[in-house]
mmCIF file of C-alpha atoms and ligand atoms in Angstrom:
data_model
loop_
_atom_site.group_PDB
_atom_site.id
_atom_site.type_symbol
_atom_site.label_atom_id
_atom_site.label_comp_id
_atom_site.label_asym_id
_atom_site.label_seq_id
_atom_site.Cartn_x
_atom_site.Cartn_y
_atom_site.Cartn_z
ATOM 1 C CA UNK A 35 8.341 84.657 7.318
ATOM 2 C CA UNK A 36 5.403 86.627 8.763
ATOM 3 C CA UNK A 37 6.455 89.505 6.485
ATOM 4 C CA UNK A 38 6.425 87.189 3.468
ATOM 5 C CA UNK A 39 2.924 86.039 4.365
ATOM 6 C CA UNK A 40 1.700 89.608 4.853
ATOM 7 C CA UNK A 41 3.154 90.653 1.495
ATOM 8 C CA UNK A 42 1.625 87.684 -0.316
ATOM 9 C CA UNK A 43 -1.760 88.388 1.265
ATOM 10 C CA UNK A 44 -1.551 92.004 0.201
ATOM 11 C CA UNK A 45 -0.580 91.143 -3.373
ATOM 12 C CA UNK A 46 -2.581 88.014 -4.129
ATOM 13 C CA UNK A 47 -4.698 87.086 -1.136
ATOM 14 C CA UNK A 48 -2.926 83.843 -0.296
ATOM 15 C CA UNK A 49 0.472 82.533 0.716
ATOM 16 C CA UNK A 50 2.127 79.130 0.818
ATOM 17 C CA UNK A 51 5.200 78.686 3.010
ATOM 18 C CA UNK A 52 7.268 75.534 3.189
ATOM 19 C CA UNK A 53 9.094 74.706 6.432
ATOM 20 C CA UNK A 54 6.929 77.206 8.286
ATOM 21 C CA UNK A 55 7.436 75.413 11.592
ATOM 22 C CA UNK A 56 10.340 73.314 12.894
ATOM 23 C CA UNK A 57 10.226 69.629 11.862
ATOM 24 C CA UNK A 58 10.379 68.557 15.519
ATOM 25 C CA UNK A 59 7.175 70.485 16.251
ATOM 26 C CA UNK A 60 5.448 69.031 13.194
ATOM 27 C CA UNK A 61 6.378 65.560 14.397
ATOM 28 C CA UNK A 62 5.072 66.313 17.880
ATOM 29 C CA UNK A 63 1.816 67.679 16.502
ATOM 30 C CA UNK A 64 1.403 64.537 14.422
ATOM 31 C CA UNK A 65 2.087 62.420 17.479
ATOM 32 C CA UNK A 66 -0.375 64.463 19.559
ATOM 33 C CA UNK A 67 -3.074 63.966 16.955
ATOM 34 C CA UNK A 68 -2.410 60.248 16.511
ATOM 35 C CA UNK A 69 -2.627 59.796 20.297
ATOM 36 C CA UNK A 70 -6.243 60.973 20.357
ATOM 37 C CA UNK A 71 -8.442 57.897 20.898
ATOM 38 C CA UNK A 72 -11.031 57.135 18.183
ATOM 39 C CA UNK A 73 -13.866 58.422 20.357
ATOM 40 C CA UNK A 74 -12.112 61.811 20.467
ATOM 41 C CA UNK A 75 -12.462 62.195 16.691
ATOM 42 C CA UNK A 76 -15.630 63.066 14.881
ATOM 43 C CA UNK A 77 -16.846 62.982 11.331
ATOM 44 C CA UNK A 78 -16.475 66.509 9.990
ATOM 45 C CA UNK A 79 -19.694 68.359 9.205
ATOM 46 C CA UNK A 80 -20.678 71.063 6.763
ATOM 47 C CA UNK A 81 -22.971 74.050 7.071
ATOM 48 C CA UNK A 82 -23.641 76.404 9.931
ATOM 49 C CA UNK A 83 -24.923 76.117 13.469
ATOM 50 C CA UNK A 84 -28.437 74.724 13.128
ATOM 51 C CA UNK A 85 -28.051 72.800 9.914
ATOM 52 C CA UNK A 86 -24.697 71.323 10.717
ATOM 53 C CA UNK A 87 -24.645 67.960 9.057
ATOM 54 C CA UNK A 88 -22.084 65.374 8.150
ATOM 55 C CA UNK A 89 -22.239 64.930 4.400
ATOM 56 C CA UNK A 90 -19.905 62.256 3.181
ATOM 57 C CA UNK A 91 -20.510 63.266 -0.440
ATOM 58 C CA UNK A 92 -18.777 66.566 0.224
ATOM 59 C CA UNK A 93 -16.144 65.781 2.794
ATOM 60 C CA UNK A 94 -14.781 62.630 4.347
ATOM 61 C CA UNK A 95 -12.326 63.761 6.956
ATOM 62 C CA UNK A 96 -12.447 63.316 10.697
ATOM 63 C CA UNK A 97 -11.516 66.089 13.061
ATOM 64 C CA UNK A 98 -10.585 66.988 16.638
ATOM 65 C CA UNK A 99 -10.795 70.611 17.786
ATOM 66 C CA UNK A 100 -7.755 72.125 19.458
ATOM 67 C CA UNK A 101 -8.771 73.764 22.731
ATOM 68 C CA UNK A 102 -7.290 77.008 24.012
ATOM 69 C CA UNK A 103 -6.162 75.201 27.158
ATOM 70 C CA UNK A 104 -4.180 72.622 25.196
ATOM 71 C CA UNK A 105 -0.533 72.458 26.146
ATOM 72 C CA UNK A 106 2.492 70.804 24.616
ATOM 73 C CA UNK A 107 2.762 70.813 20.842
ATOM 74 C CA UNK A 108 -0.840 71.973 20.377
ATOM 75 C CA UNK A 109 -0.122 74.857 22.756
ATOM 76 C CA UNK A 110 2.914 75.797 20.677
ATOM 77 C CA UNK A 111 0.752 75.783 17.557
ATOM 78 C CA UNK A 112 -1.659 78.153 19.292
ATOM 79 C CA UNK A 113 1.238 80.408 20.220
ATOM 80 C CA UNK A 114 2.406 80.431 16.627
ATOM 81 C CA UNK A 115 -1.092 81.271 15.404
ATOM 82 C CA UNK A 116 -1.328 84.105 17.951
ATOM 83 C CA UNK A 117 1.979 85.543 16.735
ATOM 84 C CA UNK A 118 0.805 85.357 13.146
ATOM 85 C CA UNK A 119 -2.460 87.049 14.144
ATOM 86 C CA UNK A 120 -0.606 89.841 15.900
ATOM 87 C CA UNK A 121 1.732 90.380 12.973
ATOM 88 C CA UNK A 122 -0.977 90.383 10.314
ATOM 89 C CA UNK A 123 -3.131 92.751 12.337
ATOM 90 C CA UNK A 124 -0.246 95.199 12.468
ATOM 91 C CA UNK A 125 0.840 94.738 8.857
ATOM 92 C CA UNK A 126 -2.551 94.586 7.178
ATOM 93 C CA UNK A 127 -4.983 95.868 9.793
ATOM 94 C CA UNK A 128 -7.163 92.847 9.322
ATOM 95 C CA UNK A 129 -8.706 93.118 12.767
ATOM 96 C CA UNK A 130 -8.329 89.394 13.392
ATOM 97 C CA UNK A 131 -10.004 88.802 16.727
ATOM 98 C CA UNK A 132 -10.082 85.134 17.548
ATOM 99 C CA UNK A 133 -8.798 81.834 16.276
ATOM 100 C CA UNK A 134 -10.176 78.315 16.097
ATOM 101 C CA UNK A 135 -8.481 75.239 14.692
ATOM 102 C CA UNK A 136 -8.813 71.496 14.453
ATOM 103 C CA UNK A 137 -6.746 68.508 13.521
ATOM 104 C CA UNK A 138 -8.014 66.701 10.456
ATOM 105 C CA UNK A 139 -7.368 63.172 9.254
ATOM 106 C CA UNK A 140 -8.220 62.064 5.740
ATOM 107 C CA UNK A 141 -8.121 58.278 5.441
ATOM 108 C CA UNK A 142 -7.211 56.792 2.041
ATOM 109 C CA UNK A 143 -10.010 57.712 -0.378
ATOM 110 C CA UNK A 144 -11.099 60.767 1.611
ATOM 111 C CA UNK A 145 -11.499 64.192 0.000
ATOM 112 C CA UNK A 146 -13.177 67.554 0.504
ATOM 113 C CA UNK A 147 -14.963 68.906 -2.541
ATOM 114 C CA UNK A 148 -14.663 72.503 -3.691
ATOM 115 C CA UNK A 149 -15.964 74.959 -1.108
ATOM 116 C CA UNK A 150 -15.282 78.354 0.423
ATOM 117 C CA UNK A 151 -14.660 78.721 4.148
ATOM 118 C CA UNK A 152 -16.837 81.829 4.498
ATOM 119 C CA UNK A 153 -19.620 83.438 2.540
ATOM 120 C CA UNK A 154 -19.379 87.015 1.387
ATOM 121 C CA UNK A 155 -21.217 89.539 3.499
ATOM 122 C CA UNK A 156 -21.923 87.245 6.421
ATOM 123 C CA UNK A 157 -18.322 86.277 6.963
ATOM 124 C CA UNK A 158 -16.745 86.419 10.294
ATOM 125 C CA UNK A 159 -14.141 83.900 9.219
ATOM 126 C CA UNK A 160 -11.691 86.106 7.381
ATOM 127 C CA UNK A 161 -8.478 84.168 7.140
ATOM 128 C CA UNK A 162 -7.933 80.424 6.736
ATOM 129 C CA UNK A 163 -4.739 78.579 7.580
ATOM 130 C CA UNK A 164 -3.785 74.981 6.927
ATOM 131 C CA UNK A 165 -0.688 73.326 8.346
ATOM 132 C CA UNK A 166 0.332 69.932 7.005
ATOM 133 C CA UNK A 167 1.692 67.232 9.262
ATOM 134 C CA UNK A 168 2.745 64.270 7.107
ATOM 135 C CA UNK A 169 6.488 63.785 7.399
ATOM 136 C CA UNK A 170 6.643 62.475 3.846
ATOM 137 C CA UNK A 171 4.504 62.988 0.813
ATOM 138 C CA UNK A 172 5.042 62.027 -2.805
ATOM 139 C CA UNK A 173 3.387 63.141 -6.021
ATOM 140 C CA UNK A 174 1.534 59.798 -6.325
ATOM 141 C CA UNK A 175 -0.116 60.158 -2.955
ATOM 142 C CA UNK A 176 -2.828 62.573 -4.140
ATOM 143 C CA UNK A 177 -4.447 64.618 -1.390
ATOM 144 C CA UNK A 178 -3.325 67.967 -2.768
ATOM 145 C CA UNK A 179 -5.197 71.108 -1.850
ATOM 146 C CA UNK A 180 -6.168 73.010 -4.993
ATOM 147 C CA UNK A 181 -6.849 76.738 -4.738
ATOM 148 C CA UNK A 182 -9.084 78.239 -7.423
ATOM 149 C CA UNK A 183 -9.637 81.764 -8.573
ATOM 150 C CA UNK A 184 -12.819 83.390 -7.299
ATOM 151 C CA UNK A 185 -13.287 85.167 -10.658
ATOM 152 C CA UNK A 186 -12.779 82.033 -12.705
ATOM 153 C CA UNK A 187 -13.477 78.860 -10.747
ATOM 154 C CA UNK A 188 -11.873 76.803 -13.560
ATOM 155 C CA UNK A 189 -8.597 78.580 -13.028
ATOM 156 C CA UNK A 190 -6.185 76.767 -10.703
ATOM 157 C CA UNK A 191 -4.066 79.223 -8.755
ATOM 158 C CA UNK A 192 -2.047 76.720 -6.779
ATOM 159 C CA UNK A 193 -1.804 72.991 -6.139
ATOM 160 C CA UNK A 194 -0.356 72.358 -2.708
ATOM 161 C CA UNK A 195 1.274 69.111 -1.632
ATOM 162 C CA UNK A 196 0.349 68.338 1.974
ATOM 163 C CA UNK A 197 3.936 67.849 3.065
ATOM 164 C CA UNK A 198 4.697 68.362 6.749
ATOM 165 C CA UNK A 199 5.708 71.914 7.631
ATOM 166 C CA UNK A 200 3.929 73.545 4.706
ATOM 167 C CA UNK A 201 1.556 76.310 5.763
ATOM 168 C CA UNK A 202 -1.149 77.677 3.473
ATOM 169 C CA UNK A 203 -2.858 80.953 4.380
ATOM 170 C CA UNK A 204 -5.697 82.481 2.362
ATOM 171 C CA UNK A 205 -8.562 84.946 2.627
ATOM 172 C CA UNK A 206 -11.515 82.765 3.603
ATOM 173 C CA UNK A 207 -14.096 84.428 1.334
ATOM 174 C CA UNK A 208 -11.995 84.719 -1.775
ATOM 175 C CA UNK A 209 -10.704 81.279 -2.673
ATOM 176 C CA UNK A 210 -12.748 78.230 -3.539
ATOM 177 C CA UNK A 211 -10.568 75.224 -2.738
ATOM 178 C CA UNK A 212 -10.721 71.464 -2.494
ATOM 179 C CA UNK A 213 -8.800 68.497 -1.178
ATOM 180 C CA UNK A 214 -8.259 65.900 -3.893
ATOM 181 C CA UNK A 215 -8.793 62.262 -2.912
ATOM 182 C CA UNK A 216 -5.834 61.070 -0.903
ATOM 183 C CA UNK A 217 -4.172 57.689 -1.348
ATOM 184 C CA UNK A 218 -2.635 57.585 2.100
ATOM 185 C CA UNK A 219 -3.497 58.813 5.566
ATOM 186 C CA UNK A 220 -3.287 62.594 5.440
ATOM 187 C CA UNK A 221 -2.896 64.706 8.576
ATOM 188 C CA UNK A 222 -3.299 68.457 8.902
ATOM 189 C CA UNK A 223 -4.494 71.298 11.063
ATOM 190 C CA UNK A 224 -7.074 73.672 9.612
ATOM 191 C CA UNK A 225 -7.698 76.984 11.358
ATOM 192 C CA UNK A 226 -9.647 80.206 10.931
ATOM 193 C CA UNK A 227 -9.253 83.696 12.229
ATOM 194 C CA UNK A 228 -12.446 85.586 12.874
ATOM 195 C CA UNK A 229 -13.221 89.246 13.153
ATOM 196 C CA UNK A 230 -15.339 90.387 16.043
ATOM 197 C CA UNK A 231 -18.945 90.595 14.922
ATOM 198 C CA UNK A 232 -20.332 91.643 18.273
ATOM 199 C CA UNK A 233 -23.235 94.024 18.263
ATOM 200 C CA UNK A 234 -25.693 95.065 20.935
ATOM 201 C CA UNK A 235 -27.887 92.140 19.949
ATOM 202 C CA UNK A 236 -25.256 89.547 19.505
ATOM 203 C CA UNK A 237 -22.079 88.734 21.293
ATOM 204 C CA UNK A 238 -19.406 86.837 19.467
ATOM 205 C CA UNK A 239 -17.008 85.535 22.089
ATOM 206 C CA UNK A 240 -13.495 84.491 21.207
ATOM 207 C CA UNK A 241 -13.367 80.842 20.148
HETATM 208 C C1 LIG B 334 -10.917 72.809 5.354
HETATM 209 C C2 LIG B 334 -9.975 72.660 4.232
HETATM 210 C C3 LIG B 334 -7.843 71.977 3.352
HETATM 211 C C4 LIG B 334 -6.755 70.992 3.571
HETATM 212 O O1 LIG B 334 -10.778 72.080 6.365
HETATM 213 O O2 LIG B 334 -11.832 73.675 5.264
HETATM 214 O O3 LIG B 334 -10.256 73.213 3.202
HETATM 215 O O4 LIG B 334 -5.823 70.987 2.752
HETATM 216 N N1 LIG B 334 -8.836 71.960 4.379
HETATM 217 O O5 LIG B 334 -6.812 70.202 4.507
HETATM 218 MN MN1 LIG B 335 -11.694 74.811 3.514
#
């Protein structure tokens, strides 16, 4: 599967893989996330460091960061993401350096309007991944992720059902995307690989 992802990235800049991880692990990840007490979740924000703000007009999900020390299912997810990183670095020489990811819950009615995960030129987020955790999803449930063309933002490249086990991978700078309003609780993990932007003036430690 890592080869399929690398080929897709080379050809079109994104890849969608169903059944990317075993159902038992998806179920465990969902359970791990649902076991986090409410005070462990926070309203997701937008923007960068100093102007980080929660803006409910743009996004309405709540998140919990996965820490590098996490064990169990979250630890297995981190292992998977490290293997993918290793493979893509070898196949595509992307120079992926570190990885950060969080669980995200969209309650009924929640959405995330069209955005890009990194801005051209200043990007150190180079590759985005999203893993879906809902064990069931039907066409009426909404909550799809829509990927748009960078050249023509009207042009829909892909509409992705957030069904458990599906993994979406895309170049962070190149694809505006959104989460359509969901009609049921929607669970996922969103993650980003960064390149190392260290310089003599600035140190960019691994996440
Ligand atoms: C994000 C994001 C997409 C999704 O968190 O930046 O775009 O389908 N998530 O959850
Ligand atoms: Mn995004």
